[in-house]
mmCIF file of C-alpha atoms in Angstrom:
data_model
loop_
_atom_site.group_PDB
_atom_site.id
_atom_site.type_symbol
_atom_site.label_atom_id
_atom_site.label_comp_id
_atom_site.label_asym_id
_atom_site.label_seq_id
_atom_site.Cartn_x
_atom_site.Cartn_y
_atom_site.Cartn_z
ATOM 1 C CA MET A 886 69.588 13.063 -1.295
ATOM 2 C CA PRO A 887 65.845 13.577 -1.657
ATOM 3 C CA LYS A 888 64.924 16.866 -1.934
ATOM 4 C CA ARG A 889 63.663 18.802 1.630
ATOM 5 C CA ILE A 890 59.680 19.869 1.822
ATOM 6 C CA THR A 891 59.017 22.680 3.432
ATOM 7 C CA PRO A 892 55.508 22.557 5.210
ATOM 8 C CA LEU A 893 53.076 24.605 4.454
ATOM 9 C CA SER A 894 51.647 27.041 6.672
ATOM 10 C CA GLY A 895 48.185 28.337 7.811
ATOM 11 C CA THR A 896 48.456 31.278 5.505
ATOM 12 C CA LYS A 897 50.073 29.918 2.802
ATOM 13 C CA VAL A 898 47.063 27.702 2.343
ATOM 14 C CA ARG A 899 43.831 30.445 3.533
ATOM 15 C CA THR A 900 45.777 32.194 0.570
ATOM 16 C CA ALA A 901 47.026 30.061 -1.856
ATOM 17 C CA LYS A 902 45.491 31.096 -5.890
ATOM 18 C CA SER A 903 44.076 28.755 -8.936
ATOM 19 C CA LYS A 904 46.729 28.883 -11.503
ATOM 20 C CA GLY A 905 44.062 27.433 -13.843
ATOM 21 C CA LYS A 906 45.495 23.995 -13.545
ATOM 22 C CA PRO A 907 45.755 21.080 -11.117
ATOM 23 C CA VAL A 908 48.851 22.206 -8.443
ATOM 24 C CA ALA A 909 50.090 20.433 -5.575
ATOM 25 C CA MET A 910 50.867 22.143 -2.484
ATOM 26 C CA PHE A 911 53.130 19.077 -0.297
ATOM 27 C CA ASP A 912 52.921 19.936 3.768
ATOM 28 C CA GLY A 913 55.535 16.097 3.990
ATOM 29 C CA GLY A 914 54.244 12.864 4.721
ATOM 30 C CA GLY A 915 52.172 11.986 1.937
ATOM 31 C CA LEU A 916 50.139 14.667 2.602
ATOM 32 C CA TYR A 917 49.146 17.245 0.054
ATOM 33 C CA LEU A 918 46.738 20.876 -0.635
ATOM 34 C CA LEU A 919 45.151 20.220 -4.316
ATOM 35 C CA ILE A 920 44.045 23.075 -5.825
ATOM 36 C CA THR A 921 41.909 22.584 -8.436
ATOM 37 C CA PRO A 922 41.373 25.357 -11.841
ATOM 38 C CA SER A 923 38.534 26.308 -10.680
ATOM 39 C CA GLY A 924 40.035 27.317 -7.079
ATOM 40 C CA GLY A 925 39.232 24.975 -4.479
ATOM 41 C CA LYS A 926 41.486 23.218 -2.260
ATOM 42 C CA LEU A 927 41.333 19.936 -1.321
ATOM 43 C CA TRP A 928 43.763 17.555 0.991
ATOM 44 C CA ARG A 929 45.038 14.257 -0.530
ATOM 45 C CA PHE A 930 47.135 11.454 1.146
ATOM 46 C CA LYS A 931 49.789 10.268 -0.868
ATOM 47 C CA TYR A 932 51.065 7.195 0.344
ATOM 48 C CA ARG A 933 52.069 2.963 -0.854
ATOM 49 C CA PHE A 934 50.376 0.383 0.697
ATOM 50 C CA GLU A 935 51.873 -4.209 -0.803
ATOM 51 C CA GLY A 936 54.373 -1.860 -3.569
ATOM 52 C CA LYS A 937 51.162 -0.381 -4.251
ATOM 53 C CA GLU A 938 50.893 4.020 -5.031
ATOM 54 C CA LYS A 939 47.756 4.457 -3.086
ATOM 55 C CA LEU A 940 45.623 8.132 -2.457
ATOM 56 C CA LEU A 941 42.908 9.121 0.154
ATOM 57 C CA SER A 942 40.629 11.496 -0.065
ATOM 58 C CA LEU A 943 40.251 14.013 3.398
ATOM 59 C CA GLY A 944 38.298 16.310 2.669
ATOM 60 C CA ALA A 945 37.967 20.301 1.475
ATOM 61 C CA TYR A 946 39.434 23.159 2.433
ATOM 62 C CA PRO A 947 38.712 25.435 4.725
ATOM 63 C CA GLU A 948 35.881 22.232 6.490
ATOM 64 C CA ILE A 949 38.948 20.646 7.509
ATOM 65 C CA SER A 950 42.014 22.936 8.239
ATOM 66 C CA LEU A 951 45.844 22.284 8.177
ATOM 67 C CA LEU A 952 45.607 20.781 11.401
ATOM 68 C CA ASP A 953 42.773 18.879 10.787
ATOM 69 C CA ALA A 954 44.153 17.681 7.910
ATOM 70 C CA ARG A 955 47.363 16.280 9.714
ATOM 71 C CA GLN A 956 45.359 14.890 12.301
ATOM 72 C CA ARG A 957 43.943 12.292 9.543
ATOM 73 C CA ARG A 958 47.263 12.198 7.836
ATOM 74 C CA ASP A 959 48.727 10.559 10.607
ATOM 75 C CA GLU A 960 46.236 8.362 11.661
ATOM 76 C CA ALA A 961 46.161 6.854 8.120
ATOM 77 C CA ARG A 962 50.013 6.527 8.513
ATOM 78 C CA ARG A 963 49.508 4.714 11.654
ATOM 79 C CA GLN A 964 46.936 1.955 9.743
ATOM 80 C CA VAL A 965 49.529 1.487 7.357
ATOM 81 C CA VAL A 966 51.988 0.725 9.433
ATOM 82 C CA HIS A 967 49.514 -1.832 11.298
ATOM 83 C CA GLY A 968 48.887 -3.284 7.931
ATOM 84 C CA ILE A 969 45.193 -1.923 7.166
ATOM 85 C CA ASP A 970 45.154 0.204 3.803
ATOM 86 C CA PRO A 971 42.819 3.213 4.938
ATOM 87 C CA SER A 972 40.650 3.821 1.465
ATOM 88 C CA ALA A 973 39.644 -0.212 1.641
ATOM 89 C CA LEU A 974 38.954 0.883 5.270
ATOM 90 C CA ARG A 975 36.970 3.719 4.518
ATOM 91 C CA LYS A 976 34.910 2.036 1.520
ATOM 92 C CA ALA A 977 33.892 -1.169 4.268
ATOM 93 C CA GLN A 978 32.679 1.849 6.679
ATOM 94 C CA LYS A 979 30.542 3.561 3.800
ATOM 95 C CA GLN A 980 29.309 0.092 3.095
ATOM 96 C CA ALA A 981 28.187 -0.528 6.565
ATOM 97 C CA GLU A 982 26.913 2.672 6.700
ATOM 98 C CA THR A 983 24.857 1.864 3.721
ATOM 99 C CA GLU A 984 23.812 -1.276 5.012
ATOM 100 C CA GLU A 985 22.109 0.305 8.249
ATOM 101 C CA THR A 986 19.946 2.944 6.220
ATOM 102 C CA GLU A 987 18.848 -0.098 3.946
ATOM 103 C CA THR A 988 16.550 -1.109 6.794
ATOM 104 C CA PHE A 989 13.701 -3.779 6.443
ATOM 105 C CA GLU A 990 11.560 -0.995 7.571
ATOM 106 C CA VAL A 991 13.031 1.880 5.037
ATOM 107 C CA ILE A 992 13.091 -0.499 2.373
ATOM 108 C CA ALA A 993 9.128 -1.359 2.355
ATOM 109 C CA ARG A 994 7.993 1.792 3.107
ATOM 110 C CA GLU A 995 10.289 3.293 -0.490
ATOM 111 C CA TRP A 996 8.164 0.309 -2.180
ATOM 112 C CA HIS A 997 4.889 1.716 -0.341
ATOM 113 C CA THR A 998 4.731 4.879 -1.434
ATOM 114 C CA LYS A 999 6.124 3.644 -4.561
ATOM 115 C CA PHE A 1000 3.119 1.466 -5.890
ATOM 116 C CA THR A 1001 0.655 3.741 -3.865
ATOM 117 C CA PRO A 1002 -0.828 5.304 -6.830
ATOM 118 C CA THR A 1003 -1.529 1.944 -8.809
ATOM 119 C CA TRP A 1004 -3.455 1.064 -5.433
ATOM 120 C CA THR A 1005 -7.273 2.405 -4.221
ATOM 121 C CA SER A 1006 -6.782 4.196 -1.351
ATOM 122 C CA GLY A 1007 -8.266 1.631 0.584
ATOM 123 C CA HIS A 1008 -5.729 -0.964 -0.495
ATOM 124 C CA ALA A 1009 -2.656 1.253 0.271
ATOM 125 C CA THR A 1010 -3.861 1.727 3.925
ATOM 126 C CA LYS A 1011 -4.685 -1.866 4.532
ATOM 127 C CA LEU A 1012 -1.312 -3.154 3.568
ATOM 128 C CA PHE A 1013 0.466 0.174 5.400
ATOM 129 C CA SER A 1014 -1.580 -0.836 8.568
ATOM 130 C CA ALA A 1015 -0.205 -4.774 8.286
ATOM 131 C CA MET A 1016 3.723 -3.331 7.703
ATOM 132 C CA THR A 1017 3.137 -1.678 10.485
ATOM 133 C CA ARG A 1018 1.190 -3.533 12.879
ATOM 134 C CA ASP A 1019 2.384 -6.713 11.988
ATOM 135 C CA LEU A 1020 6.336 -6.590 10.652
ATOM 136 C CA PHE A 1021 7.774 -3.136 11.340
ATOM 137 C CA PRO A 1022 7.946 -4.274 15.724
ATOM 138 C CA TRP A 1023 9.470 -6.921 14.643
ATOM 139 C CA ILE A 1024 11.950 -6.851 11.289
ATOM 140 C CA GLY A 1025 11.642 -3.458 10.507
ATOM 141 C CA ALA A 1026 15.393 -2.206 11.564
ATOM 142 C CA ARG A 1027 16.497 -5.590 10.566
ATOM 143 C CA PRO A 1028 19.611 -4.750 7.530
ATOM 144 C CA ILE A 1029 17.307 -6.378 4.824
ATOM 145 C CA LYS A 1030 19.853 -8.881 3.175
ATOM 146 C CA GLU A 1031 20.502 -10.457 6.096
ATOM 147 C CA LEU A 1032 16.487 -11.638 6.964
ATOM 148 C CA LYS A 1033 15.926 -15.593 6.525
ATOM 149 C CA ALA A 1034 12.806 -17.053 6.593
ATOM 150 C CA PRO A 1035 13.679 -18.387 9.991
ATOM 151 C CA GLU A 1036 12.507 -14.275 10.965
ATOM 152 C CA LEU A 1037 9.914 -14.126 8.769
ATOM 153 C CA LEU A 1038 8.384 -17.103 9.656
ATOM 154 C CA ALA A 1039 8.809 -15.828 13.374
ATOM 155 C CA ALA A 1040 6.427 -12.529 12.299
ATOM 156 C CA LEU A 1041 3.602 -14.712 10.276
ATOM 157 C CA ARG A 1042 3.308 -17.121 13.767
ATOM 158 C CA ARG A 1043 2.880 -14.368 15.591
ATOM 159 C CA ILE A 1044 -0.072 -13.074 13.326
ATOM 160 C CA GLU A 1045 -1.250 -17.303 13.257
ATOM 161 C CA SER A 1046 -1.232 -16.714 17.461
ATOM 162 C CA ARG A 1047 -3.698 -13.910 17.316
ATOM 163 C CA GLY A 1048 -5.799 -16.620 15.680
ATOM 164 C CA THR A 1049 -5.410 -14.607 12.302
ATOM 165 C CA LEU A 1050 -4.319 -17.287 9.953
ATOM 166 C CA GLU A 1051 -5.992 -15.484 6.755
ATOM 167 C CA THR A 1052 -4.130 -12.356 8.056
ATOM 168 C CA ALA A 1053 -0.750 -14.032 7.860
ATOM 169 C CA HIS A 1054 -1.077 -15.731 4.434
ATOM 170 C CA ARG A 1055 -1.780 -12.016 3.459
ATOM 171 C CA VAL A 1056 1.618 -10.541 4.930
ATOM 172 C CA ARG A 1057 3.363 -13.758 3.562
ATOM 173 C CA GLY A 1058 2.479 -12.068 0.461
ATOM 174 C CA LEU A 1059 3.056 -8.655 1.243
ATOM 175 C CA LEU A 1060 6.715 -9.927 2.525
ATOM 176 C CA GLY A 1061 7.206 -11.032 -1.520
ATOM 177 C CA GLN A 1062 6.406 -8.281 -3.071
ATOM 178 C CA ILE A 1063 8.921 -5.938 -0.286
ATOM 179 C CA PHE A 1064 11.616 -8.542 -1.164
ATOM 180 C CA ARG A 1065 11.427 -8.958 -4.614
ATOM 181 C CA TYR A 1066 11.033 -5.123 -4.766
ATOM 182 C CA ALA A 1067 14.359 -5.411 -2.851
ATOM 183 C CA VAL A 1068 16.066 -7.620 -5.125
ATOM 184 C CA ALA A 1069 14.778 -5.543 -8.585
ATOM 185 C CA THR A 1070 16.635 -2.733 -6.958
ATOM 186 C CA GLY A 1071 20.433 -4.286 -5.775
ATOM 187 C CA ARG A 1072 19.486 -3.962 -1.944
ATOM 188 C CA ALA A 1073 18.270 -7.951 -1.531
ATOM 189 C CA GLU A 1074 20.362 -10.848 -3.454
ATOM 190 C CA ARG A 1075 17.372 -12.863 -2.809
ATOM 191 C CA ASP A 1076 13.786 -13.305 -1.855
ATOM 192 C CA PRO A 1077 13.442 -15.483 1.809
ATOM 193 C CA ALA A 1078 9.859 -15.280 1.658
ATOM 194 C CA ALA A 1079 9.223 -18.192 -1.077
ATOM 195 C CA ASP A 1080 11.235 -20.430 1.238
ATOM 196 C CA LEU A 1081 8.155 -19.710 3.380
ATOM 197 C CA ARG A 1082 5.856 -22.031 0.971
ATOM 198 C CA GLY A 1083 3.757 -24.702 2.773
ATOM 199 C CA SER A 1084 5.237 -23.087 6.306
ATOM 200 C CA LEU A 1085 1.542 -22.063 7.386
ATOM 201 C CA PRO A 1086 -1.839 -24.263 7.769
ATOM 202 C CA GLN A 1087 -4.328 -23.309 4.513
ATOM 203 C CA PRO A 1088 -6.957 -21.533 6.234
ATOM 204 C CA LYS A 1089 -10.199 -22.650 6.186
ATOM 205 C CA GLU A 1090 -12.599 -21.453 3.250
ATOM 206 C CA GLY A 1091 -13.745 -18.536 4.769
ATOM 207 C CA HIS A 1092 -17.105 -16.212 3.502
ATOM 208 C CA HIS A 1093 -18.808 -13.190 4.797
ATOM 209 C CA ALA A 1094 -22.111 -13.381 6.622
ATOM 210 C CA ALA A 1095 -25.604 -13.037 4.833
ATOM 211 C CA ILE A 1096 -28.858 -12.863 4.924
ATOM 212 C CA THR A 1097 -30.637 -14.599 2.313
ATOM 213 C CA ASP A 1098 -33.940 -15.680 3.078
ATOM 214 C CA PRO A 1099 -36.452 -13.199 1.884
ATOM 215 C CA LYS A 1100 -38.652 -13.999 5.177
ATOM 216 C CA GLU A 1101 -35.345 -12.616 7.126
ATOM 217 C CA VAL A 1102 -34.459 -9.910 4.916
ATOM 218 C CA GLY A 1103 -37.987 -8.093 5.337
ATOM 219 C CA PRO A 1104 -37.077 -7.446 9.025
ATOM 220 C CA LEU A 1105 -33.488 -6.736 8.274
ATOM 221 C CA LEU A 1106 -33.971 -3.843 5.435
ATOM 222 C CA ARG A 1107 -37.073 -2.333 7.814
ATOM 223 C CA ALA A 1108 -34.374 -2.195 11.238
ATOM 224 C CA LEU A 1109 -32.064 -0.329 8.179
ATOM 225 C CA ASP A 1110 -34.419 1.973 7.370
ATOM 226 C CA GLY A 1111 -35.343 2.858 11.474
ATOM 227 C CA TYR A 1112 -31.420 2.761 12.082
ATOM 228 C CA GLN A 1113 -30.461 6.165 15.156
ATOM 229 C CA GLY A 1114 -26.960 6.499 14.000
ATOM 230 C CA HIS A 1115 -25.120 9.217 11.946
ATOM 231 C CA PHE A 1116 -27.321 9.860 8.840
ATOM 232 C CA VAL A 1117 -24.491 9.527 6.161
ATOM 233 C CA VAL A 1118 -24.132 5.998 7.772
ATOM 234 C CA LYS A 1119 -28.334 5.548 7.794
ATOM 235 C CA CYS A 1120 -27.837 6.283 3.325
ATOM 236 C CA ALA A 1121 -24.628 3.940 3.170
ATOM 237 C CA LEU A 1122 -26.667 1.237 4.993
ATOM 238 C CA ARG A 1123 -29.903 1.302 3.022
ATOM 239 C CA LEU A 1124 -28.047 2.351 0.039
ATOM 240 C CA ALA A 1125 -25.881 -1.287 0.221
ATOM 241 C CA PRO A 1126 -29.092 -3.704 0.110
ATOM 242 C CA LEU A 1127 -30.107 -1.518 -3.835
ATOM 243 C CA LEU A 1128 -26.817 -1.834 -5.088
ATOM 244 C CA PHE A 1129 -24.965 -4.283 -3.519
ATOM 245 C CA VAL A 1130 -21.444 -3.263 -4.602
ATOM 246 C CA ARG A 1131 -18.484 -3.638 -2.463
ATOM 247 C CA PRO A 1132 -17.957 -2.211 0.760
ATOM 248 C CA GLY A 1133 -15.035 0.005 0.420
ATOM 249 C CA GLU A 1134 -16.911 1.212 -3.495
ATOM 250 C CA LEU A 1135 -19.946 2.249 -1.787
ATOM 251 C CA ARG A 1136 -17.596 4.561 1.307
ATOM 252 C CA HIS A 1137 -15.494 5.940 -1.702
ATOM 253 C CA ALA A 1138 -18.233 6.969 -3.842
ATOM 254 C CA GLU A 1139 -17.376 10.132 -5.078
ATOM 255 C CA TRP A 1140 -20.538 13.025 -6.458
ATOM 256 C CA SER A 1141 -18.095 13.190 -9.037
ATOM 257 C CA GLU A 1142 -19.241 10.187 -10.641
ATOM 258 C CA ILE A 1143 -22.666 10.375 -10.025
ATOM 259 C CA ASP A 1144 -25.105 11.696 -12.757
ATOM 260 C CA LEU A 1145 -28.393 11.306 -10.755
ATOM 261 C CA ASP A 1146 -30.668 12.834 -13.947
ATOM 262 C CA SER A 1147 -29.128 10.199 -15.561
ATOM 263 C CA ALA A 1148 -29.542 7.482 -12.768
ATOM 264 C CA VAL A 1149 -25.748 6.108 -13.431
ATOM 265 C CA TRP A 1150 -23.322 5.832 -10.867
ATOM 266 C CA SER A 1151 -19.637 4.802 -12.815
ATOM 267 C CA ILE A 1152 -16.677 3.628 -11.104
ATOM 268 C CA PRO A 1153 -13.270 4.402 -11.987
ATOM 269 C CA ALA A 1154 -11.133 1.839 -13.025
ATOM 270 C CA GLU A 1155 -8.503 2.574 -10.189
ATOM 271 C CA LYS A 1156 -11.442 1.991 -7.496
ATOM 272 C CA MET A 1157 -12.350 -1.744 -8.030
ATOM 273 C CA LYS A 1158 -11.173 -4.443 -7.482
ATOM 274 C CA THR A 1159 -10.942 -6.103 -10.708
ATOM 275 C CA LYS A 1160 -8.922 -2.820 -12.130
ATOM 276 C CA GLU A 1161 -11.654 -1.919 -15.303
ATOM 277 C CA ALA A 1162 -14.301 0.659 -14.606
ATOM 278 C CA HIS A 1163 -17.738 -0.022 -13.795
ATOM 279 C CA ILE A 1164 -21.527 1.009 -14.251
ATOM 280 C CA VAL A 1165 -24.258 0.913 -11.789
ATOM 281 C CA PRO A 1166 -27.523 2.086 -12.532
ATOM 282 C CA LEU A 1167 -29.237 3.805 -10.186
ATOM 283 C CA PRO A 1168 -33.363 2.334 -9.271
ATOM 284 C CA HIS A 1169 -35.164 5.428 -8.601
ATOM 285 C CA GLN A 1170 -35.368 4.360 -4.702
ATOM 286 C CA ALA A 1171 -31.743 4.636 -4.994
ATOM 287 C CA VAL A 1172 -32.081 8.030 -6.816
ATOM 288 C CA GLU A 1173 -34.274 9.659 -3.842
ATOM 289 C CA ILE A 1174 -31.648 8.450 -0.866
ATOM 290 C CA LEU A 1175 -28.701 9.797 -2.994
ATOM 291 C CA THR A 1176 -30.998 13.167 -3.877
ATOM 292 C CA GLU A 1177 -31.685 13.558 -0.342
ATOM 293 C CA LEU A 1178 -27.955 13.045 1.225
ATOM 294 C CA GLN A 1179 -26.635 15.627 -1.259
ATOM 295 C CA ALA A 1180 -28.470 18.509 0.412
ATOM 296 C CA LEU A 1181 -25.820 17.036 2.948
ATOM 297 C CA THR A 1182 -22.876 16.422 1.734
ATOM 298 C CA GLY A 1183 -23.017 17.954 -2.035
ATOM 299 C CA ALA A 1184 -20.142 20.319 -0.475
ATOM 300 C CA SER A 1185 -18.017 17.078 -0.141
ATOM 301 C CA ARG A 1186 -15.584 15.232 -2.352
ATOM 302 C CA TYR A 1187 -17.340 11.487 -0.878
ATOM 303 C CA VAL A 1188 -20.707 10.981 -1.082
ATOM 304 C CA PHE A 1189 -20.028 9.658 2.387
ATOM 305 C CA PRO A 1190 -17.842 11.532 4.217
ATOM 306 C CA SER A 1191 -16.384 10.693 7.467
ATOM 307 C CA GLY A 1192 -18.090 11.908 10.716
ATOM 308 C CA ARG A 1193 -15.225 14.318 11.747
ATOM 309 C CA THR A 1194 -13.698 15.901 8.250
ATOM 310 C CA PHE A 1195 -15.268 15.797 4.235
ATOM 311 C CA ALA A 1196 -11.627 15.968 3.650
ATOM 312 C CA ARG A 1197 -12.191 12.122 3.987
ATOM 313 C CA PRO A 1198 -14.474 9.179 2.813
ATOM 314 C CA MET A 1199 -16.326 6.988 6.351
ATOM 315 C CA SER A 1200 -14.645 4.384 8.667
ATOM 316 C CA ASN A 1201 -14.446 1.567 6.265
ATOM 317 C CA ASN A 1202 -16.105 -0.596 9.720
ATOM 318 C CA ALA A 1203 -18.954 2.093 9.817
ATOM 319 C CA VAL A 1204 -21.887 -0.043 7.892
ATOM 320 C CA ASN A 1205 -20.235 -3.335 9.731
ATOM 321 C CA ALA A 1206 -20.374 -1.362 12.695
ATOM 322 C CA ALA A 1207 -23.790 0.161 12.565
ATOM 323 C CA LEU A 1208 -25.083 -3.821 11.804
ATOM 324 C CA ARG A 1209 -23.782 -4.720 15.229
ATOM 325 C CA ARG A 1210 -25.709 -1.636 17.060
ATOM 326 C CA MET A 1211 -28.871 -3.192 15.507
ATOM 327 C CA GLY A 1212 -27.759 -6.895 16.210
ATOM 328 C CA PHE A 1213 -27.353 -8.140 13.633
ATOM 329 C CA ASP A 1214 -23.548 -10.075 14.590
ATOM 330 C CA LYS A 1215 -20.717 -11.209 12.403
ATOM 331 C CA ASP A 1216 -22.034 -14.692 12.028
ATOM 332 C CA THR A 1217 -25.334 -12.655 10.382
ATOM 333 C CA MET A 1218 -24.884 -9.959 8.412
ATOM 334 C CA THR A 1219 -21.759 -7.841 7.400
ATOM 335 C CA GLY A 1220 -21.527 -4.997 4.662
ATOM 336 C CA HIS A 1221 -19.811 -7.466 2.118
ATOM 337 C CA GLY A 1222 -22.731 -9.764 2.509
ATOM 338 C CA PHE A 1223 -25.532 -7.388 0.655
ATOM 339 C CA ARG A 1224 -23.336 -8.791 -1.937
ATOM 340 C CA ALA A 1225 -24.307 -12.211 -1.507
ATOM 341 C CA MET A 1226 -27.511 -12.043 -0.905
ATOM 342 C CA ALA A 1227 -28.366 -9.898 -4.039
ATOM 343 C CA ARG A 1228 -26.724 -12.722 -5.985
ATOM 344 C CA THR A 1229 -29.036 -15.666 -4.246
ATOM 345 C CA ILE A 1230 -32.439 -14.280 -4.414
ATOM 346 C CA LEU A 1231 -32.044 -12.709 -7.709
ATOM 347 C CA ASP A 1232 -30.528 -16.343 -9.296
ATOM 348 C CA GLU A 1233 -33.171 -18.815 -6.921
ATOM 349 C CA VAL A 1234 -35.866 -16.841 -6.293
ATOM 350 C CA LEU A 1235 -36.053 -14.067 -9.472
ATOM 351 C CA GLN A 1236 -34.851 -16.208 -11.318
ATOM 352 C CA LEU A 1237 -32.637 -13.348 -13.566
ATOM 353 C CA ASN A 1238 -29.611 -14.272 -15.649
ATOM 354 C CA PRO A 1239 -26.641 -15.509 -13.737
ATOM 355 C CA TYR A 1240 -24.950 -13.659 -16.479
ATOM 356 C CA VAL A 1241 -26.634 -10.001 -16.047
ATOM 357 C CA ILE A 1242 -26.305 -10.644 -12.404
ATOM 358 C CA GLU A 1243 -22.696 -11.367 -12.086
ATOM 359 C CA ALA A 1244 -21.962 -8.553 -14.634
ATOM 360 C CA GLN A 1245 -23.706 -6.034 -12.366
ATOM 361 C CA LEU A 1246 -21.767 -7.815 -9.385
ATOM 362 C CA ALA A 1247 -18.475 -6.476 -11.900
ATOM 363 C CA HIS A 1248 -17.106 -10.300 -11.850
ATOM 364 C CA LYS A 1249 -15.208 -11.314 -14.525
ATOM 365 C CA VAL A 1250 -17.176 -14.183 -15.971
ATOM 366 C CA PRO A 1251 -17.475 -14.522 -20.155
ATOM 367 C CA ASP A 1252 -21.363 -14.982 -21.119
ATOM 368 C CA PRO A 1253 -22.216 -17.846 -22.981
ATOM 369 C CA LEU A 1254 -20.776 -16.637 -25.853
ATOM 370 C CA GLY A 1255 -17.310 -16.268 -24.509
ATOM 371 C CA ARG A 1256 -17.625 -12.184 -23.979
ATOM 372 C CA ALA A 1257 -15.440 -11.174 -21.516
ATOM 373 C CA TYR A 1258 -16.819 -8.339 -19.063
ATOM 374 C CA ASN A 1259 -16.526 -4.770 -19.776
ATOM 375 C CA ARG A 1260 -18.828 -1.833 -17.815
ATOM 376 C CA THR A 1261 -21.449 -1.469 -20.571
ATOM 377 C CA THR A 1262 -21.953 -5.981 -20.891
ATOM 378 C CA HIS A 1263 -25.814 -6.187 -20.775
ATOM 379 C CA LEU A 1264 -26.408 -2.949 -19.201
ATOM 380 C CA SER A 1265 -29.681 -1.966 -20.569
ATOM 381 C CA GLU A 1266 -31.175 -5.449 -19.100
ATOM 382 C CA ARG A 1267 -28.920 -4.468 -15.439
ATOM 383 C CA ARG A 1268 -30.602 -1.462 -15.728
ATOM 384 C CA LYS A 1269 -33.767 -2.938 -15.529
ATOM 385 C CA MET A 1270 -32.611 -5.655 -13.341
ATOM 386 C CA MET A 1271 -31.546 -3.146 -10.409
ATOM 387 C CA GLN A 1272 -34.975 -1.246 -10.783
ATOM 388 C CA LYS A 1273 -36.864 -4.834 -10.820
ATOM 389 C CA TRP A 1274 -34.546 -5.733 -7.813
ATOM 390 C CA ALA A 1275 -35.125 -2.717 -5.648
ATOM 391 C CA ASP A 1276 -39.006 -2.767 -6.187
ATOM 392 C CA TYR A 1277 -39.012 -6.711 -4.985
ATOM 393 C CA LEU A 1278 -37.275 -4.945 -1.709
ATOM 394 C CA ASP A 1279 -39.708 -2.994 -1.454
ATOM 395 C CA GLY A 1280 -42.175 -5.636 -1.280
ATOM 396 C CA LEU A 1281 -40.316 -7.314 1.763
ATOM 397 C CA LYS A 1282 -39.822 -4.392 3.478
ATOM 398 C CA ALA A 1283 -43.502 -3.593 3.240
ATOM 399 C CA GLY A 1284 -44.245 -7.747 4.323
ATOM 400 C CA ALA A 1285 -45.752 -8.344 1.254
ATOM 401 C CA VAL A 1286 -45.651 -12.217 1.179
ATOM 402 C CA VAL A 1287 -43.119 -13.614 -1.366
ATOM 403 C CA VAL A 1288 -42.349 -18.080 -1.860
ATOM 404 C CA PRO A 1289 -38.996 -18.242 -2.303
ATOM 405 C CA PHE A 1290 -38.508 -21.519 -4.535
ATOM 406 C CA LYS A 1291 -35.662 -22.724 -6.666
ATOM 407 C CA LYS A 1292 -34.861 -23.164 -9.672
ATOM 408 C CA VAL A 1293 -35.644 -27.165 -10.660
ATOM 409 C CA SER A 1294 -32.462 -29.491 -12.015
ATOM 410 C CA GLY A 1295 -33.124 -30.658 -15.209
#
């Protein structure tokens, strides 16, 4: 005859003490209270399922009272009667909860946070904007492991329908990076973005609109000097043709990187598209502009701070917006176009060494001896070139007669 178990009472549970070793106090029906050596009180339910003895945790006392523990035991016993394993059911429920939290948006934000320190702030902002604008509204709430290529393609088609095919291609690449991270961290089994290759039309070869005819450069430079907007933006406009760096490099310039006495701007690697440090020799015209600007923004971290706060650089659209205000539309001149202007005229009009030009543009083009670019490549020649370029622009601005000519092949 089996031993009769006397049910526990609230007082007995409350006053139970540790005996330096695990002690089980049974209540009946498979429920017992486990007293741990450290004094913890844990509810357990012992049962048999398909011939095997199993154990289910029901919580800890006093958070789970004796009455609560009995109700949980009774529910588990009903599950066993109906052929359901309570342990397997709980595991499945936890798995479902986990999958609900591992949505595309959660994983994408985690990926972005992890890699932001390796990017320029401008690049990080662009990626985050693309995610929040083009992906999260459509697939953000979906469990990442359930997403398939057709859903991703639908999101890209929405971007394409706006007439921004190049953006759609960039977002497809972004999707691939996020999914590869999810696969590597065990939250997805494969990258469905890889199946989208060839699913979008190839964009037409684009270019940054630029004025490259010397006869048109003079009026442009005079317009920049006469700009009536914010003084910080005006200085950026005047420096853009002199230094012809990338727009993001210009607007993120910091005073700590600029040595006006030595006339050098040293851009750290993390701010460069090439991820290699770059030196920009400053002609005396640039030093004069920066000296004047320093009186206004020298207390800021940024050379060109936002009009609202010194804590952020000016908008990435400030230069282009100013050009539009002056009447130069997007098909005529862009902030990035100052690079094309310099490259074309330095090569075809001033006929300077193309390797020196490419080095100053921070392009990774080996010189005739096969030497790869580094921050000091052709530095002496670059310094002379930058001053010659600035003087040439002064001549155009003053209305000097400059006869452009092309190199004669052969």
